[in-house]
Amino acid sequence: MLNLVPKVGADLSLFKINVSGQRVKLREINEQHCNPGFQHIWQCVDVSDYEGKGEDEPLPDVFNNLGEAEYIVSVFQYMIILGYKPQHISIITPFNGQKHLIVDIMRKRCMDIGLPMPGQILTFDAAQGMQNE
């Protein structure tokens, strides 16, 4: 499953939903805030089974998905090649096990060849209320 939000352009705005369920405009986002090298502003990624495995639970309540972790590390490397600053890249995942797997793969695929690590690798819970470019 891949959920994509099409690039809206210069009149894109950030909204929040208030207690009454109404959209409240927070601020305008101009074209320079769109992500070069990507067709859409943001992506949610769900990778099919990788090497015959999908989501795994190696220990009780520890969830990870090797295919998704490998994919997101490749996306990070692509962003570095495009010129994104690593400190402006955040990787957010729902599970601690997945976060640790991504860090392990980052060390192997990036740090071992001299590429930097992203600014943040967090779980959804840890990322609440934070911002990054």
Coordinates of N, CA, C and O in Angstrom, one line a residue:
M1 N 0.8 -1.2 0.0 CA 0.0 0.0 0.0 C 0.9 1.2 0.0 O 1.8 1.3 0.8
L2 N 0.6 2.2 -0.9 CA 1.4 3.4 -0.9 C 0.4 4.6 -1.0 O -0.4 4.7 -2.0
N3 N 0.3 5.4 0.0 CA -0.6 6.5 0.1 C 0.2 7.8 -0.3 O 1.2 8.1 0.3
L4 N -0.2 8.5 -1.3 CA 0.5 9.6 -1.8 C -0.4 10.8 -1.8 O -1.6 10.8 -2.1
V5 N 0.2 12.0 -1.5 CA -0.5 13.2 -1.6 C 0.0 14.0 -2.8 O 1.2 14.3 -2.8
P6 N -0.8 14.3 -3.8 CA -0.2 15.0 -5.0 C 0.3 16.4 -4.6 O -0.2 17.0 -3.7
K7 N 1.3 16.8 -5.3 CA 1.8 18.2 -5.2 C 0.7 19.2 -5.5 O 0.2 19.2 -6.6
V8 N 0.4 20.1 -4.6 CA -0.7 21.0 -4.8 C -0.2 22.3 -5.4 O -0.9 22.9 -6.2
G9 N 1.0 22.7 -5.1 CA 1.6 23.9 -5.7 C 1.6 25.1 -4.8 O 1.6 24.9 -3.5
A10 N 1.6 26.3 -5.3 CA 1.9 27.5 -4.6 C 0.8 27.8 -3.5 O 1.1 28.5 -2.6
D11 N -0.4 27.4 -3.7 CA -1.5 27.7 -2.8 C -1.7 26.6 -1.7 O -2.7 26.6 -1.1
L12 N -0.7 25.8 -1.5 CA -0.8 24.7 -0.5 C -0.8 25.4 0.9 O 0.0 26.3 1.1
S13 N -1.6 24.9 1.8 CA -1.7 25.5 3.1 C -1.6 24.3 4.1 O -2.1 23.2 3.8
L14 N -1.1 24.6 5.3 CA -1.2 23.7 6.4 C -2.4 23.9 7.2 O -2.8 25.1 7.5
F15 N -3.1 22.9 7.6 CA -4.4 23.0 8.3 C -4.3 22.1 9.5 O -3.6 21.2 9.6
K16 N -5.1 22.5 10.5 CA -5.4 21.6 11.6 C -6.9 21.5 11.8 O -7.6 22.3 11.3
I17 N -7.3 20.5 12.4 CA -8.8 20.3 12.7 C -9.0 20.7 14.1 O -8.4 20.2 15.1
N18 N -9.9 21.7 14.3 CA -10.2 22.1 15.7 C -11.2 21.2 16.3 O -11.7 20.2 15.8
V19 N -11.6 21.5 17.6 CA -12.5 20.6 18.4 C -13.8 20.4 17.7 O -14.4 19.4 17.8
S20 N -14.3 21.4 17.0 CA -15.6 21.3 16.3 C -15.5 20.6 15.0 O -16.5 20.4 14.3
G21 N -14.3 20.1 14.6 CA -14.1 19.3 13.4 C -13.9 20.2 12.1 O -14.0 19.7 11.0
Q22 N -13.7 21.5 12.3 CA -13.5 22.4 11.2 C -12.0 22.6 10.9 O -11.2 22.6 11.8
R23 N -11.7 22.8 9.6 CA -10.3 23.0 9.2 C -9.9 24.5 9.6 O -10.6 25.4 9.2
V24 N -8.8 24.6 10.2 CA -8.3 26.0 10.5 C -6.9 26.1 9.8 O -6.0 25.3 10.0
K25 N -6.8 27.1 9.0 CA -5.5 27.3 8.2 C -4.4 27.8 9.2 O -4.6 28.7 10.0
L26 N -3.3 27.1 9.2 CA -2.2 27.5 10.0 C -1.2 28.5 9.3 O -0.8 29.5 9.8
R27 N -0.8 28.1 8.1 CA 0.0 29.0 7.3 C 0.1 28.5 5.8 O -0.2 27.4 5.5
E28 N 0.5 29.4 5.0 CA 0.7 29.1 3.6 C 2.1 28.4 3.4 O 3.0 28.7 4.1
I29 N 2.2 27.5 2.5 CA 3.5 26.9 2.1 C 3.7 27.2 0.6 O 2.8 26.9 -0.2
N30 N 4.8 27.8 0.3 CA 5.0 28.2 -1.1 C 5.8 27.0 -1.8 O 6.2 26.1 -1.2
E31 N 6.0 27.2 -3.1 CA 6.6 26.2 -3.9 C 7.9 25.7 -3.4 O 8.3 24.5 -3.6
Q32 N 8.7 26.6 -2.8 CA 10.1 26.2 -2.3 C 10.0 25.1 -1.2 O 11.0 24.5 -1.0
H33 N 8.9 24.9 -0.6 CA 8.8 23.9 0.4 C 8.5 22.5 -0.1 O 8.4 21.5 0.6
C34 N 8.3 22.4 -1.4 CA 8.0 21.1 -2.0 C 9.3 20.3 -2.1 O 10.4 20.9 -2.1
N35 N 9.3 19.0 -2.2 CA 10.5 18.2 -2.2 C 11.0 17.9 -3.6 O 10.5 17.0 -4.2
P36 N 12.1 18.5 -4.0 CA 12.7 18.2 -5.3 C 13.1 16.7 -5.4 O 13.6 16.2 -4.4
G37 N 12.9 16.1 -6.5 CA 13.2 14.7 -6.7 C 12.1 13.7 -6.4 O 12.2 12.6 -6.6
F38 N 11.0 14.3 -5.9 CA 9.8 13.4 -5.5 C 8.6 14.0 -6.2 O 8.4 15.2 -6.3
Q39 N 7.7 13.1 -6.6 CA 6.5 13.6 -7.3 C 5.5 14.1 -6.3 O 4.7 15.0 -6.6
H40 N 5.6 13.7 -5.0 CA 4.6 14.1 -4.0 C 5.3 14.7 -2.8 O 6.5 14.5 -2.6
I41 N 4.5 15.5 -2.1 CA 5.1 16.2 -0.9 C 5.5 15.2 0.2 O 6.5 15.4 0.9
W42 N 4.7 14.2 0.4 CA 5.0 13.2 1.4 C 4.5 11.9 1.0 O 3.7 11.8 0.1
Q43 N 5.1 10.8 1.6 CA 4.7 9.5 1.2 C 4.6 8.6 2.5 O 5.3 8.8 3.4
C44 N 3.6 7.7 2.5 CA 3.5 6.6 3.4 C 3.9 5.3 2.7 O 3.3 5.1 1.6
V45 N 4.8 4.6 3.2 CA 5.3 3.4 2.4 C 4.9 2.1 3.1 O 5.1 2.0 4.3
D46 N 4.4 1.2 2.4 CA 4.2 -0.2 2.9 C 4.8 -1.1 1.8 O 4.3 -1.2 0.7
V47 N 5.9 -1.8 2.1 CA 6.6 -2.6 1.1 C 6.1 -4.0 1.2 O 5.9 -4.6 2.3
S48 N 5.8 -4.6 0.1 CA 5.4 -6.0 0.0 C 6.5 -6.9 0.6 O 7.6 -6.5 0.9
D49 N 6.2 -8.2 0.8 CA 7.1 -9.1 1.4 C 8.5 -9.0 0.7 O 8.6 -8.9 -0.5
Y50 N 9.5 -9.0 1.5 CA 10.9 -8.9 1.0 C 11.6 -10.2 1.4 O 11.6 -10.5 2.6
E51 N 12.2 -10.8 0.4 CA 12.9 -12.1 0.7 C 12.0 -13.1 1.4 O 12.4 -13.8 2.3
G52 N 10.7 -13.1 1.0 CA 9.8 -14.0 1.5 C 9.2 -13.7 2.9 O 8.5 -14.4 3.5
K53 N 9.5 -12.5 3.4 CA 9.1 -12.1 4.7 C 8.5 -10.7 4.7 O 9.0 -9.8 4.0
G54 N 7.5 -10.5 5.5 CA 6.9 -9.2 5.7 C 7.2 -8.7 7.1 O 8.3 -8.8 7.5
E55 N 6.2 -8.2 7.7 CA 6.4 -7.8 9.1 C 6.7 -9.0 10.0 O 6.2 -10.1 9.9
D56 N 7.7 -8.8 10.9 CA 8.2 -9.9 11.7 C 8.1 -9.5 13.2 O 8.1 -8.3 13.5
E57 N 8.0 -10.4 14.1 CA 8.0 -10.2 15.5 C 9.1 -11.1 16.1 O 8.8 -12.1 16.7
P58 N 10.4 -10.7 16.0 CA 11.5 -11.5 16.5 C 11.5 -11.8 18.0 O 11.9 -12.8 18.5
L59 N 10.9 -10.8 18.8 CA 10.7 -11.0 20.2 C 9.3 -10.5 20.5 O 8.7 -9.8 19.8
P60 N 8.7 -10.9 21.6 CA 7.4 -10.5 22.0 C 7.3 -8.9 22.0 O 8.1 -8.3 22.6
D61 N 6.3 -8.4 21.3 CA 6.1 -7.0 21.2 C 7.2 -6.2 20.5 O 7.3 -5.0 20.7
V62 N 8.0 -6.8 19.8 CA 9.1 -6.1 19.0 C 8.8 -6.4 17.5 O 8.9 -7.6 17.1
F63 N 8.3 -5.4 16.8 CA 7.9 -5.6 15.4 C 8.9 -4.9 14.5 O 9.4 -3.8 14.8
N64 N 9.2 -5.5 13.4 CA 10.0 -4.9 12.3 C 9.7 -5.5 11.0 O 9.0 -6.5 10.9
N65 N 10.2 -4.8 9.9 CA 9.9 -5.2 8.6 C 11.2 -4.9 7.8 O 11.5 -3.7 7.5
L66 N 12.0 -5.9 7.4 CA 13.3 -5.7 6.8 C 13.1 -5.0 5.4 O 13.9 -4.1 5.1
G67 N 12.1 -5.4 4.6 CA 11.8 -4.7 3.3 C 11.6 -3.2 3.4 O 12.2 -2.4 2.7
E68 N 10.8 -2.8 4.4 CA 10.5 -1.4 4.6 C 11.8 -0.7 5.1 O 12.0 0.4 4.6
A69 N 12.5 -1.3 6.0 CA 13.7 -0.7 6.5 C 14.8 -0.5 5.3 O 15.3 0.6 5.2
E70 N 15.0 -1.5 4.5 CA 15.9 -1.4 3.4 C 15.4 -0.3 2.4 O 16.2 0.5 1.9
Y71 N 14.1 -0.3 2.2 CA 13.5 0.7 1.3 C 13.8 2.1 1.8 O 14.3 3.0 1.0
I72 N 13.5 2.4 3.0 CA 13.7 3.8 3.5 C 15.1 4.2 3.6 O 15.5 5.4 3.4
V73 N 16.0 3.3 3.8 CA 17.5 3.6 3.8 C 17.9 4.0 2.4 O 18.6 4.9 2.1
S74 N 17.3 3.3 1.4 CA 17.6 3.6 0.0 C 17.0 5.0 -0.4 O 17.7 5.8 -1.1
V75 N 15.8 5.3 0.1 CA 15.3 6.6 -0.1 C 16.2 7.7 0.5 O 16.4 8.8 0.0
F76 N 16.6 7.5 1.7 CA 17.6 8.4 2.4 C 18.8 8.6 1.6 O 19.2 9.8 1.3
Q77 N 19.4 7.5 1.1 CA 20.6 7.7 0.2 C 20.3 8.5 -1.0 O 21.1 9.3 -1.4
Y78 N 19.2 8.3 -1.6 CA 18.7 9.0 -2.8 C 18.6 10.5 -2.5 O 19.1 11.4 -3.2
M79 N 18.0 10.8 -1.3 CA 17.9 12.2 -0.9 C 19.3 12.9 -0.7 O 19.5 14.0 -1.0
I80 N 20.2 12.1 -0.1 CA 21.6 12.7 0.1 C 22.2 13.0 -1.3 O 22.8 14.0 -1.5
I81 N 22.1 12.0 -2.2 CA 22.6 12.2 -3.6 C 22.0 13.5 -4.2 O 22.7 14.2 -4.9
L82 N 20.7 13.7 -4.0 CA 20.0 14.9 -4.5 C 20.5 16.2 -3.9 O 20.2 17.3 -4.4
G83 N 21.1 16.1 -2.7 CA 21.6 17.3 -2.1 C 20.9 17.7 -0.8 O 21.2 18.8 -0.2
Y84 N 20.0 16.9 -0.4 CA 19.3 17.2 0.9 C 20.3 17.1 2.0 O 21.2 16.3 2.0
K85 N 20.2 18.0 3.0 CA 21.0 18.0 4.2 C 20.5 16.9 5.1 O 19.3 16.9 5.4
P86 N 21.4 16.0 5.6 CA 20.9 14.9 6.4 C 20.2 15.4 7.7 O 19.3 14.7 8.2
Q87 N 20.7 16.5 8.3 CA 20.0 17.0 9.5 C 18.6 17.5 9.2 O 17.8 17.6 10.2
H88 N 18.2 17.6 8.0 CA 16.8 18.0 7.7 C 15.9 16.8 7.3 O 14.8 17.0 6.9
I89 N 16.5 15.6 7.4 CA 15.7 14.4 7.1 C 15.4 13.7 8.4 O 16.2 13.4 9.2
S90 N 14.1 13.4 8.6 CA 13.6 12.6 9.7 C 12.9 11.4 9.2 O 12.2 11.4 8.2
I91 N 13.2 10.3 9.8 CA 12.6 9.0 9.5 C 11.7 8.6 10.7 O 12.3 8.5 11.8
I92 N 10.4 8.5 10.5 CA 9.5 8.2 11.6 C 8.8 6.9 11.3 O 8.3 6.6 10.2
T93 N 8.8 6.0 12.3 CA 8.2 4.7 12.2 C 7.3 4.4 13.4 O 7.6 5.0 14.5
P94 N 6.4 3.5 13.3 CA 5.5 3.2 14.4 C 6.1 2.4 15.5 O 5.7 2.4 16.7
F95 N 7.2 1.6 15.2 CA 7.7 0.6 16.2 C 9.1 0.8 16.6 O 10.0 1.1 15.7
N96 N 9.5 0.6 17.9 CA 10.8 0.7 18.3 C 11.7 -0.3 17.6 O 12.9 0.0 17.3
G97 N 11.2 -1.5 17.4 CA 11.9 -2.6 16.8 C 12.3 -2.1 15.3 O 13.5 -2.4 14.9
Q98 N 11.4 -1.5 14.7 CA 11.7 -1.0 13.3 C 12.7 0.1 13.3 O 13.6 0.2 12.5
K99 N 12.6 1.0 14.3 CA 13.6 2.1 14.4 C 15.0 1.5 14.6 O 15.9 2.0 13.9
H100 N 15.1 0.5 15.5 CA 16.5 -0.1 15.7 C 17.0 -0.8 14.5 O 18.2 -0.7 14.2
L101 N 16.1 -1.4 13.7 CA 16.5 -2.1 12.5 C 17.0 -1.1 11.5 O 18.0 -1.3 10.8
I102 N 16.2 0.0 11.3 CA 16.7 1.1 10.4 C 18.0 1.7 10.8 O 18.9 1.8 9.9
V103 N 18.2 1.9 12.1 CA 19.6 2.4 12.5 C 20.7 1.4 12.2 O 21.7 1.8 11.7
D104 N 20.4 0.1 12.4 CA 21.4 -0.9 12.0 C 21.7 -0.9 10.5 O 22.9 -1.0 10.1
I105 N 20.7 -0.8 9.7 CA 20.9 -0.8 8.3 C 21.6 0.5 7.8 O 22.5 0.4 7.0
M106 N 21.2 1.6 8.5 CA 21.9 2.9 8.2 C 23.4 2.7 8.4 O 24.2 3.2 7.6
R107 N 23.7 2.2 9.5 CA 25.2 2.0 9.9 C 25.9 1.2 8.8 O 27.0 1.5 8.4
K108 N 25.2 0.1 8.4 CA 25.9 -0.8 7.4 C 25.9 -0.2 6.0 O 26.9 -0.2 5.3
R109 N 24.8 0.5 5.6 CA 24.7 1.0 4.2 C 25.2 2.4 4.0 O 25.5 2.8 2.9
C110 N 25.3 3.2 5.1 CA 25.7 4.6 5.0 C 27.0 4.9 5.7 O 27.9 5.3 5.0
M111 N 27.0 4.7 7.0 CA 28.2 5.1 7.7 C 29.4 4.3 7.3 O 30.5 4.9 7.2
D112 N 29.3 3.1 6.9 CA 30.4 2.3 6.5 C 31.0 2.8 5.2 O 32.2 2.5 4.9
I113 N 30.3 3.6 4.4 CA 30.8 4.1 3.1 C 31.0 5.6 3.2 O 31.1 6.3 2.2
G114 N 30.8 6.2 4.4 CA 31.1 7.6 4.6 C 29.9 8.5 4.5 O 30.0 9.7 4.5
L115 N 28.7 8.0 4.3 CA 27.5 8.8 4.2 C 27.0 9.1 5.7 O 27.2 8.3 6.5
P116 N 26.5 10.3 5.9 CA 26.0 10.7 7.2 C 24.7 10.0 7.6 O 24.1 9.4 6.7
M117 N 24.4 10.1 8.8 CA 23.1 9.6 9.3 C 22.0 10.7 9.2 O 22.4 11.9 9.2
P118 N 20.7 10.3 9.1 CA 19.7 11.4 9.1 C 19.7 12.1 10.4 O 20.2 11.6 11.4
G119 N 19.0 13.3 10.4 CA 18.9 14.1 11.6 C 18.2 13.4 12.7 O 18.6 13.5 13.9
Q120 N 17.2 12.6 12.4 CA 16.4 11.9 13.4 C 15.9 10.6 12.8 O 15.4 10.6 11.7
I121 N 15.9 9.6 13.7 CA 15.2 8.3 13.4 C 14.3 8.1 14.7 O 14.9 7.9 15.7
L122 N 13.0 8.2 14.5 CA 12.1 8.3 15.7 C 10.9 7.3 15.5 O 10.6 7.0 14.4
T123 N 10.3 7.1 16.6 CA 9.0 6.4 16.6 C 7.9 7.5 16.5 O 8.2 8.7 16.9
F124 N 6.7 7.2 16.1 CA 5.6 8.2 16.1 C 5.5 8.8 17.5 O 5.3 10.1 17.6
D125 N 5.5 8.0 18.5 CA 5.3 8.6 19.9 C 6.4 9.6 20.2 O 6.1 10.7 20.7
A126 N 7.6 9.3 19.9 CA 8.7 10.3 20.2 C 8.7 11.5 19.3 O 9.1 12.6 19.7
A127 N 8.1 11.4 18.1 CA 8.1 12.5 17.2 C 6.9 13.5 17.4 O 6.9 14.6 16.8
Q128 N 5.9 13.1 18.2 CA 4.8 14.0 18.4 C 5.2 15.4 18.9 O 6.0 15.5 19.8
G129 N 4.7 16.4 18.2 CA 5.0 17.8 18.5 C 6.3 18.3 18.0 O 6.6 19.5 18.2
M130 N 7.0 17.5 17.3 CA 8.3 18.0 16.8 C 8.2 18.4 15.3 O 7.2 18.0 14.6
Q131 N 9.1 19.2 14.8 CA 9.1 19.7 13.4 C 10.5 19.4 12.9 O 11.5 19.4 13.6
N132 N 10.6 19.3 11.5 CA 11.8 19.2 10.8 C 11.5 19.6 9.4 O 10.4 19.5 8.9
E133 N 12.5 20.2 8.7 CA 12.2 20.6 7.3 C 12.1 19.4 6.4 O 11.6 19.3 5.4

